[in-house]
PDB file of C-alpha atoms in Angstrom:
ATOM      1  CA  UNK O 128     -56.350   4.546 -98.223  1.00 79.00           C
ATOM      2  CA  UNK O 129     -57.353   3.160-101.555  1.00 87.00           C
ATOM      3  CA  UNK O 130     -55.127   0.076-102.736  1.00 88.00           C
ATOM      4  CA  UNK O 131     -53.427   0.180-106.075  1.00 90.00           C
ATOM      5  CA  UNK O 132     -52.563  -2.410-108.482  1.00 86.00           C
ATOM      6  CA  UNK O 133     -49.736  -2.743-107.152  1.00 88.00           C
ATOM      7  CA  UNK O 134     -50.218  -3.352-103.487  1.00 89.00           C
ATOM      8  CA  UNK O 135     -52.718  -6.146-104.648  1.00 86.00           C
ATOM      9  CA  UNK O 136     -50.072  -7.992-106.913  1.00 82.00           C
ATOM     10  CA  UNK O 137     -47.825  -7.558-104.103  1.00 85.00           C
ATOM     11  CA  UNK O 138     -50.856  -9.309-101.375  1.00 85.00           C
ATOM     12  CA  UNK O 139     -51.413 -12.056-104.147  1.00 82.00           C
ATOM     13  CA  UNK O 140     -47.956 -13.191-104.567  1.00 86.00           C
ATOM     14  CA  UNK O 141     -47.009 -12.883-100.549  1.00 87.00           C
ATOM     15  CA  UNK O 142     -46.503 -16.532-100.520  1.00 88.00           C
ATOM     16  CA  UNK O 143     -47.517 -18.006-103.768  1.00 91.00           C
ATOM     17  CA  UNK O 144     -45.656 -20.923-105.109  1.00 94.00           C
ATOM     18  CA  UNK O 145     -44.672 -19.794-108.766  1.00 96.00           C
ATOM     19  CA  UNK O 146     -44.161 -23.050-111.109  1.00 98.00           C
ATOM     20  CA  UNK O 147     -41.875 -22.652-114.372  1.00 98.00           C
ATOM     21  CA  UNK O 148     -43.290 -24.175-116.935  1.00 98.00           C
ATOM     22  CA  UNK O 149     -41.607 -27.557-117.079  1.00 98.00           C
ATOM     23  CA  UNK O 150     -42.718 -27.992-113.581  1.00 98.00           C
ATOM     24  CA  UNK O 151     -45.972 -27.722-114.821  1.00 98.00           C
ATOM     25  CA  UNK O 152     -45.677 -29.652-117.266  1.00 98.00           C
ATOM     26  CA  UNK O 153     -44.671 -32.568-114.927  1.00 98.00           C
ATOM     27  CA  UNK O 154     -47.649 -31.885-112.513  1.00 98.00           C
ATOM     28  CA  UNK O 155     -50.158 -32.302-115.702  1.00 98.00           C
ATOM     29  CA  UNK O 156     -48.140 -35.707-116.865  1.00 97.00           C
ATOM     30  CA  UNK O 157     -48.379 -36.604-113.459  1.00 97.00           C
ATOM     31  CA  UNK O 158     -52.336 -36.076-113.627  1.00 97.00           C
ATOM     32  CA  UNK O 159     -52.329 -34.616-109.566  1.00 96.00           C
ATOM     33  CA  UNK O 160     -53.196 -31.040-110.400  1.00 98.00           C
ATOM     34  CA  UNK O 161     -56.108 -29.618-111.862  1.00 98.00           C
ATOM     35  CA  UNK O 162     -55.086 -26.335-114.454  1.00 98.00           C
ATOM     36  CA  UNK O 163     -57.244 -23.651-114.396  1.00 98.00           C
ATOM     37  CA  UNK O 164     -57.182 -21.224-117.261  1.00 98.00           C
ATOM     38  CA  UNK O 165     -58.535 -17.488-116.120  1.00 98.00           C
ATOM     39  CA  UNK O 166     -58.364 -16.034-119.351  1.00 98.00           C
ATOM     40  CA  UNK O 167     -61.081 -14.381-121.102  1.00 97.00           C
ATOM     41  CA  UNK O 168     -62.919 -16.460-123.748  1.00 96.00           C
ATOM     42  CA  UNK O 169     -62.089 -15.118-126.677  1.00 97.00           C
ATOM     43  CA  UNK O 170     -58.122 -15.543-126.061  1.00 97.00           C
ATOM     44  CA  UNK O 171     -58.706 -19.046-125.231  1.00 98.00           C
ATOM     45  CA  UNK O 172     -60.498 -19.443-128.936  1.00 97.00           C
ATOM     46  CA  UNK O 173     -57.320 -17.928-130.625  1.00 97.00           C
ATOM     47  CA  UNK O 174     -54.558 -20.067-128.837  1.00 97.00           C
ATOM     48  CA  UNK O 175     -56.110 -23.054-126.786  1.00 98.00           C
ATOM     49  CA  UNK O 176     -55.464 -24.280-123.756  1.00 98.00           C
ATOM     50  CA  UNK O 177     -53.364 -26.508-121.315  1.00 98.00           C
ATOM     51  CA  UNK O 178     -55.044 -30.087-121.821  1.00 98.00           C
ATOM     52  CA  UNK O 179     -57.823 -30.484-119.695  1.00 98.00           C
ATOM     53  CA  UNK O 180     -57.953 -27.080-118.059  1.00 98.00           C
ATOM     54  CA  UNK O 181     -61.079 -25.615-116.916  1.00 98.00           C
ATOM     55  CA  UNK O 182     -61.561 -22.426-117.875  1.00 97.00           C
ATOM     56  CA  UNK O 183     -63.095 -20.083-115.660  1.00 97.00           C
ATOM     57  CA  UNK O 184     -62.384 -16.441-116.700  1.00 96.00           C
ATOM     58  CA  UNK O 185     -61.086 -14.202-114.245  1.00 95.00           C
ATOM     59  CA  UNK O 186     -64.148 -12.372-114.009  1.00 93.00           C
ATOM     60  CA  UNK O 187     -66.557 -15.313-113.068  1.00 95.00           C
ATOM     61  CA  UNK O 188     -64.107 -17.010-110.812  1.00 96.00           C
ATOM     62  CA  UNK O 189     -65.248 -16.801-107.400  1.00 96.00           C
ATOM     63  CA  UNK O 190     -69.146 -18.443-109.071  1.00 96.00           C
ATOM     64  CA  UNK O 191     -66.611 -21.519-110.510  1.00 97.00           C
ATOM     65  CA  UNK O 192     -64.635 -21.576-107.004  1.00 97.00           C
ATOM     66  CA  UNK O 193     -67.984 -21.811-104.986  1.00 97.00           C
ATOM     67  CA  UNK O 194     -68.883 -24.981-104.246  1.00 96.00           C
ATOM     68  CA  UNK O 195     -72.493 -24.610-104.278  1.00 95.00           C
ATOM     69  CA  UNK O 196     -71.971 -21.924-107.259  1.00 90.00           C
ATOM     70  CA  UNK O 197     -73.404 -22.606-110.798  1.00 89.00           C
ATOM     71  CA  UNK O 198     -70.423 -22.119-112.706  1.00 93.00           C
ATOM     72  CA  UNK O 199     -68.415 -24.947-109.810  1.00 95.00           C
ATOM     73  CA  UNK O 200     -66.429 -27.572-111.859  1.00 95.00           C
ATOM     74  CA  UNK O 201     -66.232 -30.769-109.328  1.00 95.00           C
ATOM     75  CA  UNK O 202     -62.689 -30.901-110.444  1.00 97.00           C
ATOM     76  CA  UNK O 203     -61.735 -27.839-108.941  1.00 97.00           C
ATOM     77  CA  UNK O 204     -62.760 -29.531-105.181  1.00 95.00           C
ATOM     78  CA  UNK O 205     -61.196 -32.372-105.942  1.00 95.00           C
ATOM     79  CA  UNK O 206     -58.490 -32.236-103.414  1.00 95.00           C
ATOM     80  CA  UNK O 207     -56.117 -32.075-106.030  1.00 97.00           C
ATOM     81  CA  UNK O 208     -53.684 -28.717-106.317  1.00 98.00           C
ATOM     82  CA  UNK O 209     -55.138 -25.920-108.495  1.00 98.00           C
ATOM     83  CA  UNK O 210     -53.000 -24.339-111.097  1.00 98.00           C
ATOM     84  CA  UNK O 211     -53.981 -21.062-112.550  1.00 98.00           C
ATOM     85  CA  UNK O 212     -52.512 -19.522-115.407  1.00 98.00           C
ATOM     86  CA  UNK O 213     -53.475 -16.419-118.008  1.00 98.00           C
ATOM     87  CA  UNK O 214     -51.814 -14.995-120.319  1.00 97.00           C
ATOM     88  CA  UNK O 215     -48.310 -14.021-118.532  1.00 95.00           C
ATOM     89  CA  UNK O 216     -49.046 -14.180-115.055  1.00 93.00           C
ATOM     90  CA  UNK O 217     -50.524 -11.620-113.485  1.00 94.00           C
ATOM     91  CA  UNK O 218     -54.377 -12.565-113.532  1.00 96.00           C
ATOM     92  CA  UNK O 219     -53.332 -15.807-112.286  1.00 97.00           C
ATOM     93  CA  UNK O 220     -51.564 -14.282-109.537  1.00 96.00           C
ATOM     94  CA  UNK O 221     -54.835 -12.519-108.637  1.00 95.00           C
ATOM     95  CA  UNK O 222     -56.757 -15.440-109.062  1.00 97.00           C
ATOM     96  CA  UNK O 223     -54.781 -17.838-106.996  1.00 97.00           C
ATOM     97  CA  UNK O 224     -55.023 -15.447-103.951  1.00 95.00           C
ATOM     98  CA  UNK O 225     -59.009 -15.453-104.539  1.00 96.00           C
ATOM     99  CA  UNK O 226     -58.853 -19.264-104.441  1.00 97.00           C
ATOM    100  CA  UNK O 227     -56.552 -19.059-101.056  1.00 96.00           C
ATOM    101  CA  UNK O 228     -59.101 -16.575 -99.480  1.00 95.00           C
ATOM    102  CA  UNK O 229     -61.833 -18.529-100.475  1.00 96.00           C
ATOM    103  CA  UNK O 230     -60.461 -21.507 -98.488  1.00 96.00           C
ATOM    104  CA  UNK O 231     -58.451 -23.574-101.444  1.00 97.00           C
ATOM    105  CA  UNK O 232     -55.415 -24.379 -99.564  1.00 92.00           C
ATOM    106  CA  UNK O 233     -53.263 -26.492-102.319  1.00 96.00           C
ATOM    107  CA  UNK O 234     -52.939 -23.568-104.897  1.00 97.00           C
ATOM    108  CA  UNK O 235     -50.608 -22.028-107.391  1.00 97.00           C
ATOM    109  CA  UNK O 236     -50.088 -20.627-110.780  1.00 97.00           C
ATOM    110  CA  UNK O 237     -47.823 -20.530-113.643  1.00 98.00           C
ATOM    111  CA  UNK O 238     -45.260 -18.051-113.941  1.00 96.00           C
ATOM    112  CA  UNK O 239     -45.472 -16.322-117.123  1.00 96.00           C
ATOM    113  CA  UNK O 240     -48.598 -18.048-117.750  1.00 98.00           C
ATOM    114  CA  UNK O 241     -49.790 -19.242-121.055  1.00 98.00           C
ATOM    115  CA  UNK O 242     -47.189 -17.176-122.849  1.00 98.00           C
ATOM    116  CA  UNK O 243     -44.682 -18.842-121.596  1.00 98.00           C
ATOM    117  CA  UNK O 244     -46.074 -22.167-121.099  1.00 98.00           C
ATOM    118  CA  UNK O 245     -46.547 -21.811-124.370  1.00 98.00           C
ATOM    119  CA  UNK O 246     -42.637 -20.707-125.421  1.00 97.00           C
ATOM    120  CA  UNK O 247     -41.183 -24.036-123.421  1.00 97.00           C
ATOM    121  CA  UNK O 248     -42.947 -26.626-125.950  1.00 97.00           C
ATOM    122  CA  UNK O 249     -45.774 -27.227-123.480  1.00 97.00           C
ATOM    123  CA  UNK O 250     -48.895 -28.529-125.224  1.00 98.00           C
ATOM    124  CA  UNK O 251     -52.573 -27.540-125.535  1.00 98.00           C
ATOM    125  CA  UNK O 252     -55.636 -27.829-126.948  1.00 97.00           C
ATOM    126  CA  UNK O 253     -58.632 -26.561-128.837  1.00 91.00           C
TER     127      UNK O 253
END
């Protein structure tokens, strides 16, 4: 049987550690995560980003996860924990379970995601 929408939101967030924005926040000032933003382009042109985040959009993720990829960041292998985030959470979600399947063990997202990182004073960028 075909799975829905659902059943993968449900798959990506069996076991994914959700971080509120302040917790976040502390993570970045601590300087022992690495934030990756999935959102498409053109939304990160209209409201920024988290300082320093990579973006890798959601649809060319797995190329920027790849270690031998051409899209691969060097920061994303880093050893450090990866942070996703979108827009309000539920790319993120999707994108953190890609990063767990693809053998990224230290790995979670934002809850609410940029929205809402955004709505607790957080800061950004560009």
């Amino acid at each position: 049987m075909a799975k829905t929408i659902k059943d993968m939101m449900a798959h990506a967030r069996d076991g994914l550690v959700e971080l509120t924005p302040e917790q976040a926040r502390a993570r970045l000032d601590a300087g022992d995560a690495v934030f990756i933003d999935v959102r498409d382009g053109l939304e990160v042109q209209k409201s920024g980003k988290v300082p320093g985040a990579i973006h890798a959009s959601r649809g060319l993720l797995e190329f920027a996860l790849d270690p031998a990829g051409p899209m691969h960041d060097p920061r994303i292998s880093s050893g450090k924990t990866l942070i996703f985030y979108c827009a309000s959470g539920g790319r993120s979600a999707l994108a953190s379970r890609t990063a767990r399947d693809m053998g990224y063990g230290d790995v979670c997202h934002i809850g609410g995601g940029f929205g809402a990182w955004v709505g607790d004073g957080g800061p950004t960028e560009g």
